[in-house]
């Protein structure tokens, strides 16, 4: 193995040249995919709710309040969970947040990305406790009091038990979730002609629940219930591209350039060692030995290039955030995946270049 390492420095200019090429390629690919992933997650966040939920639209004979309707639901089956639609909250001038009530909705971890803290317990979600899950874009409204975090909603204090969102952009960044029974009075006690709720998708299998809710409710005020399966939004990738077209055209060009550079630099490097590999083959080296050499040397080159590309990625995060006017975080897994792809592509390209040498049989030619 030491010999393989020494051979990298037989032609140091070639080694530096290929490391530079790999560094540029890995950086371009990681920056491009990181930007795309950031916006893809932003637009795709809503699909997690659509995938896990169904909707039920309740129409009433006489207008009723959300509070009265929740009482009916609790009497029917307090174990069933749901979420309300969003209610607009004017936080500041030209700044709006969206308030959503939660009642015993299970598996919230499948829907919301939890940045810190925790979700509600079942007991908390069916109570009127003043607690909240707050979107990360509203974190500046959170304040400390008695070593606990709080946020004011319509003049009332709510303890913040969790922060929803990611290090990057999130659809839920401007949402606040609180137990349904702790919704502000002007929402909870106002009369509505109809109320739409979101239930876990498995409620579609319990059609009798909605029939019984309509027929057995104490005041017989429910006129109709329309239950619908929710469809996920499609074309997320195309929307990401179209909403930031100039940026992504440039990124697509840089990614294409990165792939081409990987092929060019790996071809240059492999071709420069072709004579050395051929001599080893003539002197009796088998294909496994040559393959080991390629693997070992390429691992060193890719690892070194990935580290430099990662440092460049961190150094240019502020520039990228300014470019897209959003938060972007360093993604180590992304760089590792790109490095693995670069390594695989380079090895395959090198084996293609050496295919004639690898097929060469010295003993056959001696005979």
Short mmCIF file of C-alpha atoms in Angstrom, two decimals:
data_model
loop_
_atom_site.label_atom_id
_atom_site.label_comp_id
_atom_site.label_asym_id
_atom_site.label_seq_id
_atom_site.Cartn_x
_atom_site.Cartn_y
_atom_site.Cartn_z
CA UNK A 1 0.00 0.00 0.00
CA UNK A 2 2.91 2.35 0.75
CA UNK A 3 4.13 1.80 -2.79
CA UNK A 4 0.76 2.84 -4.18
CA UNK A 5 0.98 6.04 -2.11
CA UNK A 6 4.52 6.79 -3.31
CA UNK A 7 3.44 6.33 -6.94
CA UNK A 8 1.03 9.24 -6.55
CA UNK A 9 4.02 11.54 -6.20
CA UNK A 10 6.01 10.18 -9.15
CA UNK A 11 4.26 12.83 -11.24
CA UNK A 12 3.19 15.43 -8.64
CA UNK A 13 1.88 17.90 -11.23
CA UNK A 14 -0.54 15.27 -12.55
CA UNK A 15 -1.71 14.46 -9.01
CA UNK A 16 -2.27 18.14 -8.16
CA UNK A 17 -4.05 18.62 -11.48
CA UNK A 18 -6.54 15.81 -10.92
CA UNK A 19 -7.12 16.85 -7.27
CA UNK A 20 -7.95 20.35 -8.47
CA UNK A 21 -10.36 18.95 -11.05
CA UNK A 22 -12.09 16.69 -8.52
CA UNK A 23 -12.35 19.54 -6.00
CA UNK A 24 -14.06 21.84 -8.51
CA UNK A 25 -16.37 19.05 -9.68
CA UNK A 26 -17.41 17.96 -6.15
CA UNK A 27 -17.93 21.57 -5.06
CA UNK A 28 -20.10 22.42 -8.08
CA UNK A 29 -22.18 19.27 -7.67
CA UNK A 30 -22.63 19.72 -3.90
CA UNK A 31 -23.56 23.41 -4.20
CA UNK A 32 -26.05 22.72 -6.99
CA UNK A 33 -27.74 19.75 -5.31
CA UNK A 34 -27.76 21.54 -1.94
CA UNK A 35 -29.65 24.50 -3.41
CA UNK A 36 -32.08 22.22 -5.20
CA UNK A 37 -32.69 20.09 -2.08
CA UNK A 38 -33.32 23.20 0.03
CA UNK A 39 -36.13 24.45 -2.22
CA UNK A 40 -37.44 20.95 -2.96
CA UNK A 41 -37.97 20.36 0.78
CA UNK A 42 -39.68 23.75 1.07
CA UNK A 43 -42.26 22.97 -1.62
CA UNK A 44 -42.59 19.29 -0.71
CA UNK A 45 -43.27 19.87 3.02
CA UNK A 46 -47.00 20.26 2.40
CA UNK A 47 -47.12 16.84 0.74
CA UNK A 48 -46.36 15.15 4.04
CA UNK A 49 -49.71 16.39 5.39
CA UNK A 50 -51.52 15.53 2.16
CA UNK A 51 -50.01 12.04 2.18
CA UNK A 52 -50.94 11.29 5.79
CA UNK A 53 -54.32 13.03 5.99
CA UNK A 54 -57.85 13.21 4.62
CA UNK A 55 -60.24 16.15 4.85
CA UNK A 56 -63.78 16.34 6.20
CA UNK A 57 -66.00 19.33 5.42
CA UNK A 58 -68.85 19.74 7.92
CA UNK A 59 -71.80 21.91 6.84
CA UNK A 60 -74.33 22.99 9.48
CA UNK A 61 -78.04 23.77 9.39
CA UNK A 62 -77.40 26.67 11.74
CA UNK A 63 -74.08 28.39 12.27
CA UNK A 64 -72.13 26.95 15.18
CA UNK A 65 -68.88 27.67 16.96
CA UNK A 66 -65.76 25.56 16.78
CA UNK A 67 -65.98 25.11 20.55
CA UNK A 68 -69.48 23.63 20.36
CA UNK A 69 -68.45 21.37 17.51
CA UNK A 70 -65.41 20.09 19.40
CA UNK A 71 -67.75 19.19 22.28
CA UNK A 72 -69.80 17.07 19.87
CA UNK A 73 -66.68 15.33 18.59
CA UNK A 74 -65.40 14.65 22.11
CA UNK A 75 -68.70 13.06 23.12
CA UNK A 76 -68.64 10.85 20.02
CA UNK A 77 -65.03 9.60 20.37
CA UNK A 78 -62.30 11.54 22.19
CA UNK A 79 -59.62 9.21 20.83
CA UNK A 80 -60.04 10.44 17.23
CA UNK A 81 -57.54 13.13 16.22
CA UNK A 82 -57.78 16.05 13.80
CA UNK A 83 -56.25 19.38 12.80
CA UNK A 84 -58.05 22.61 11.95
CA UNK A 85 -57.33 24.66 8.84
CA UNK A 86 -55.05 27.65 9.34
CA UNK A 87 -56.23 30.94 10.85
CA UNK A 88 -54.38 34.14 9.94
CA UNK A 89 -52.64 36.06 12.73
CA UNK A 90 -51.29 39.54 12.12
CA UNK A 91 -48.05 39.51 14.08
CA UNK A 92 -46.73 42.84 12.91
CA UNK A 93 -47.47 45.20 10.05
CA UNK A 94 -46.93 43.31 6.77
CA UNK A 95 -46.12 40.12 8.72
CA UNK A 96 -48.60 37.28 9.08
CA UNK A 97 -48.39 33.97 10.92
CA UNK A 98 -50.80 31.05 10.58
CA UNK A 99 -52.42 29.42 13.59
CA UNK A 100 -53.49 25.76 13.47
CA UNK A 101 -55.32 23.81 16.17
CA UNK A 102 -54.34 20.20 16.92
CA UNK A 103 -56.50 17.66 18.72
CA UNK A 104 -54.92 14.27 19.47
CA UNK A 105 -53.47 14.04 15.92
CA UNK A 106 -51.13 11.04 16.01
CA UNK A 107 -47.74 10.55 14.29
CA UNK A 108 -46.94 14.24 13.95
CA UNK A 109 -43.32 13.25 13.38
CA UNK A 110 -44.35 11.92 9.95
CA UNK A 111 -45.62 15.37 8.96
CA UNK A 112 -43.61 18.11 10.64
CA UNK A 113 -39.81 18.40 10.74
CA UNK A 114 -38.96 19.01 14.41
CA UNK A 115 -35.95 21.31 14.73
CA UNK A 116 -35.79 21.24 18.52
CA UNK A 117 -37.93 20.37 21.53
CA UNK A 118 -40.83 17.90 21.31
CA UNK A 119 -44.38 17.39 20.04
CA UNK A 120 -47.51 17.52 22.18
CA UNK A 121 -48.49 14.52 24.27
CA UNK A 122 -52.01 13.13 23.80
CA UNK A 123 -53.11 14.61 27.13
CA UNK A 124 -51.77 18.04 26.17
CA UNK A 125 -53.39 18.06 22.73
CA UNK A 126 -56.91 17.39 24.08
CA UNK A 127 -56.55 19.90 26.91
CA UNK A 128 -56.82 23.69 26.94
CA UNK A 129 -53.21 24.03 28.09
CA UNK A 130 -51.41 27.10 26.76
CA UNK A 131 -48.60 25.40 24.87
CA UNK A 132 -47.36 25.81 21.30
CA UNK A 133 -45.26 24.36 18.52
CA UNK A 134 -43.74 27.32 16.67
CA UNK A 135 -42.40 27.58 13.13
CA UNK A 136 -38.69 28.37 12.91
CA UNK A 137 -39.30 31.63 10.97
CA UNK A 138 -41.11 32.96 14.03
CA UNK A 139 -38.30 32.12 16.46
CA UNK A 140 -37.58 35.84 16.97
CA UNK A 141 -40.98 36.18 18.68
CA UNK A 142 -40.02 33.63 21.35
CA UNK A 143 -38.79 34.97 24.69
CA UNK A 144 -37.49 33.44 27.91
CA UNK A 145 -39.35 33.60 31.23
CA UNK A 146 -38.54 31.55 34.34
CA UNK A 147 -36.17 29.39 32.24
CA UNK A 148 -38.97 28.50 29.81
CA UNK A 149 -39.70 29.68 26.29
CA UNK A 150 -42.89 31.60 25.55
CA UNK A 151 -44.68 33.28 22.66
CA UNK A 152 -47.63 35.68 22.75
CA UNK A 153 -50.69 34.79 20.67
CA UNK A 154 -53.50 37.34 20.64
CA UNK A 155 -52.19 38.81 23.91
CA UNK A 156 -51.98 35.43 25.71
CA UNK A 157 -48.77 33.67 26.74
CA UNK A 158 -48.12 30.17 25.36
CA UNK A 159 -45.23 28.00 26.46
CA UNK A 160 -43.17 26.87 23.45
CA UNK A 161 -42.45 23.14 23.72
CA UNK A 162 -41.05 22.64 20.21
CA UNK A 163 -39.69 24.44 17.16
CA UNK A 164 -40.92 23.24 13.75
CA UNK A 165 -38.67 23.55 10.72
CA UNK A 166 -35.18 22.83 9.46
CA UNK A 167 -31.86 24.59 9.37
CA UNK A 168 -32.92 25.52 5.84
CA UNK A 169 -36.26 26.79 4.50
CA UNK A 170 -39.48 25.06 5.55
CA UNK A 171 -43.13 25.42 4.53
CA UNK A 172 -44.03 25.29 8.23
CA UNK A 173 -41.77 28.18 9.21
CA UNK A 174 -44.66 30.64 9.65
CA UNK A 175 -47.08 28.21 11.37
CA UNK A 176 -47.98 28.01 15.05
CA UNK A 177 -49.67 24.87 16.37
CA UNK A 178 -51.63 24.85 19.63
CA UNK A 179 -54.26 22.53 21.18
CA UNK A 180 -57.69 23.17 19.65
CA UNK A 181 -59.22 23.91 23.04
CA UNK A 182 -56.71 26.71 23.66
CA UNK A 183 -57.44 28.58 20.41
CA UNK A 184 -58.13 32.33 20.92
CA UNK A 185 -61.72 33.20 21.79
CA UNK A 186 -62.44 35.04 18.54
CA UNK A 187 -61.61 31.82 16.66
CA UNK A 188 -62.92 29.23 19.11
CA UNK A 189 -66.25 30.90 19.88
CA UNK A 190 -67.10 32.50 16.52
CA UNK A 191 -69.98 30.97 14.58
CA UNK A 192 -69.24 29.19 11.29
CA UNK A 193 -71.49 28.02 8.48
CA UNK A 194 -69.08 25.15 7.81
CA UNK A 195 -65.87 23.80 9.35
CA UNK A 196 -63.16 21.81 7.56
CA UNK A 197 -60.92 19.47 9.53
CA UNK A 198 -57.94 17.24 8.63
CA UNK A 199 -57.98 13.68 9.94
CA UNK A 200 -55.35 10.91 9.76
CA UNK A 201 -55.79 9.02 6.49
CA UNK A 202 -56.84 5.77 8.17
CA UNK A 203 -60.14 7.53 9.06
CA UNK A 204 -61.18 6.86 5.45
CA UNK A 205 -61.66 3.24 6.52
CA UNK A 206 -64.00 4.29 9.32
CA UNK A 207 -66.91 5.64 7.30
CA UNK A 208 -69.35 4.74 10.08
CA UNK A 209 -67.63 7.28 12.31
CA UNK A 210 -68.78 10.22 10.18
CA UNK A 211 -72.25 8.71 9.66
CA UNK A 212 -72.69 8.23 13.39
CA UNK A 213 -71.34 11.70 14.10
CA UNK A 214 -74.02 13.20 11.85
CA UNK A 215 -76.93 11.06 12.98
CA UNK A 216 -76.12 10.83 16.70
CA UNK A 217 -75.01 14.37 17.47
CA UNK A 218 -77.13 15.82 20.25
CA UNK A 219 -78.47 18.86 18.42
CA UNK A 220 -78.77 17.26 14.94
CA UNK A 221 -77.23 20.41 13.51
CA UNK A 222 -74.86 18.72 11.03
CA UNK A 223 -76.44 18.98 7.59
CA UNK A 224 -73.77 17.16 5.60
CA UNK A 225 -70.25 15.74 5.85
CA UNK A 226 -68.02 15.53 2.81
CA UNK A 227 -64.95 13.33 3.29
CA UNK A 228 -62.16 13.49 0.71
CA UNK A 229 -58.84 11.79 0.23
CA UNK A 230 -56.13 14.41 -0.31
CA UNK A 231 -53.87 14.27 -3.36
CA UNK A 232 -50.21 15.14 -3.16
CA UNK A 233 -49.04 18.10 -5.17
CA UNK A 234 -47.11 17.03 -8.25
CA UNK A 235 -44.38 18.71 -10.27
CA UNK A 236 -42.37 19.80 -7.23
CA UNK A 237 -39.06 19.50 -9.10
CA UNK A 238 -40.31 21.56 -12.06
CA UNK A 239 -41.70 24.20 -9.68
CA UNK A 240 -38.33 24.48 -7.95
CA UNK A 241 -36.70 25.00 -11.32
CA UNK A 242 -39.26 27.46 -12.71
CA UNK A 243 -39.33 29.64 -9.58
CA UNK A 244 -35.54 30.11 -9.69
CA UNK A 245 -34.91 29.54 -13.38
CA UNK A 246 -31.88 31.85 -13.91
CA UNK A 247 -30.07 30.35 -10.92
CA UNK A 248 -30.79 26.75 -11.88
CA UNK A 249 -29.84 27.23 -15.51
CA UNK A 250 -26.45 28.37 -14.25
CA UNK A 251 -26.33 25.48 -11.79
CA UNK A 252 -27.28 22.91 -14.43
CA UNK A 253 -24.46 24.25 -16.58
CA UNK A 254 -22.02 24.01 -13.66
CA UNK A 255 -23.18 20.45 -12.83
CA UNK A 256 -22.75 19.41 -16.46
CA UNK A 257 -19.32 21.03 -16.43
CA UNK A 258 -18.50 19.14 -13.20
CA UNK A 259 -19.41 15.75 -14.73
CA UNK A 260 -17.40 16.53 -17.87
CA UNK A 261 -14.43 17.63 -15.79
CA UNK A 262 -14.55 14.38 -13.77
CA UNK A 263 -14.36 12.40 -17.01
CA UNK A 264 -11.63 14.61 -18.50
CA UNK A 265 -9.43 14.72 -15.40
CA UNK A 266 -9.84 11.01 -14.66
CA UNK A 267 -9.03 10.19 -18.28
CA UNK A 268 -5.95 12.41 -18.17
CA UNK A 269 -4.78 10.83 -14.91
CA UNK A 270 -5.46 7.23 -15.98
CA UNK A 271 -3.81 7.79 -19.36
CA UNK A 272 -0.70 9.21 -17.71
CA UNK A 273 -0.33 5.98 -15.69
CA UNK A 274 -1.12 3.69 -18.59
CA UNK A 275 2.53 2.95 -19.31
CA UNK A 276 3.21 2.19 -15.65
CA UNK A 277 0.21 -0.19 -15.48
CA UNK A 278 1.26 -1.93 -18.70
CA UNK A 279 4.78 -2.54 -17.36
CA UNK A 280 3.37 -4.03 -14.15
CA UNK A 281 1.13 -6.30 -16.18
CA UNK A 282 4.09 -7.52 -18.30
CA UNK A 283 6.14 -8.13 -15.14
CA UNK A 284 3.39 -10.43 -13.83
CA UNK A 285 0.94 -8.26 -11.92
CA UNK A 286 -2.57 -9.71 -12.05
CA UNK A 287 -5.76 -7.73 -12.60
CA UNK A 288 -6.63 -7.81 -8.88
CA UNK A 289 -3.36 -6.07 -8.04
CA UNK A 290 -4.02 -3.35 -10.64
CA UNK A 291 -7.60 -2.95 -9.40
CA UNK A 292 -6.34 -2.56 -5.81
CA UNK A 293 -3.93 0.13 -6.98
CA UNK A 294 -6.72 2.05 -8.68
CA UNK A 295 -9.03 1.77 -5.67
CA UNK A 296 -6.40 2.80 -3.11
CA UNK A 297 -5.01 5.75 -5.07
CA UNK A 298 -8.42 7.03 -6.09
CA UNK A 299 -9.69 6.85 -2.49
CA UNK A 300 -6.81 9.09 -1.41
CA UNK A 301 -7.40 11.58 -4.21
CA UNK A 302 -11.19 11.71 -3.76
CA UNK A 303 -10.94 12.01 0.04
CA UNK A 304 -8.49 14.90 -0.16
CA UNK A 305 -10.57 16.65 -2.86
CA UNK A 306 -13.81 16.15 -0.87
CA UNK A 307 -12.29 17.77 2.22
CA UNK A 308 -11.20 20.83 0.20
CA UNK A 309 -14.61 20.98 -1.55
CA UNK A 310 -16.35 20.79 1.84
CA UNK A 311 -14.28 23.70 3.17
CA UNK A 312 -15.11 25.74 0.05
CA UNK A 313 -18.79 24.86 0.53
CA UNK A 314 -18.77 26.22 4.08
CA UNK A 315 -16.86 29.35 3.04
CA UNK A 316 -19.37 30.21 0.30
CA UNK A 317 -22.61 29.50 2.24
CA UNK A 318 -23.20 33.20 2.92
CA UNK A 319 -22.87 33.99 -0.78
CA UNK A 320 -25.33 31.23 -1.71
CA UNK A 321 -27.81 32.38 0.95
CA UNK A 322 -27.64 35.94 -0.44
CA UNK A 323 -28.13 34.56 -3.94
CA UNK A 324 -31.39 32.74 -3.09
CA UNK A 325 -32.51 34.91 -0.15
CA UNK A 326 -32.90 31.90 2.12
CA UNK A 327 -31.14 29.70 4.66
CA UNK A 328 -28.81 27.01 3.35
CA UNK A 329 -26.89 24.62 5.58
CA UNK A 330 -23.75 22.60 5.01
CA UNK A 331 -24.77 19.06 4.05
CA UNK A 332 -22.05 16.54 4.83
CA UNK A 333 -24.12 13.56 3.65
CA UNK A 334 -24.64 15.27 0.30
CA UNK A 335 -20.88 15.75 -0.19
CA UNK A 336 -20.20 12.12 0.84
CA UNK A 337 -22.76 10.85 -1.69
CA UNK A 338 -21.28 13.02 -4.45
CA UNK A 339 -17.79 11.85 -3.53
CA UNK A 340 -18.92 8.22 -3.79
CA UNK A 341 -20.51 8.93 -7.18
CA UNK A 342 -17.32 10.69 -8.35
CA UNK A 343 -15.21 7.77 -7.14
CA UNK A 344 -17.43 5.23 -8.93
CA UNK A 345 -17.47 7.22 -12.18
CA UNK A 346 -13.69 7.63 -12.09
CA UNK A 347 -13.01 3.95 -11.43
CA UNK A 348 -15.34 2.88 -14.25
CA UNK A 349 -13.70 5.35 -16.63
CA UNK A 350 -10.21 4.15 -15.64
CA UNK A 351 -11.16 0.49 -16.12
CA UNK A 352 -12.50 1.39 -19.58
CA UNK A 353 -9.17 3.03 -20.45
CA UNK A 354 -7.22 0.02 -19.14
CA UNK A 355 -9.49 -2.61 -20.68
CA UNK A 356 -6.87 -3.55 -23.31
CA UNK A 357 -4.15 -3.90 -20.68
CA UNK A 358 -6.38 -5.92 -18.33
CA UNK A 359 -7.24 -8.35 -21.13
CA UNK A 360 -3.57 -8.81 -22.01
CA UNK A 361 -2.30 -12.30 -21.10
CA UNK A 362 1.51 -12.43 -20.83
CA UNK A 363 1.77 -16.25 -20.74
CA UNK A 364 -0.38 -16.61 -23.84
CA UNK A 365 1.91 -14.28 -25.78
CA UNK A 366 5.07 -16.07 -24.53
CA UNK A 367 3.72 -19.35 -25.85
#
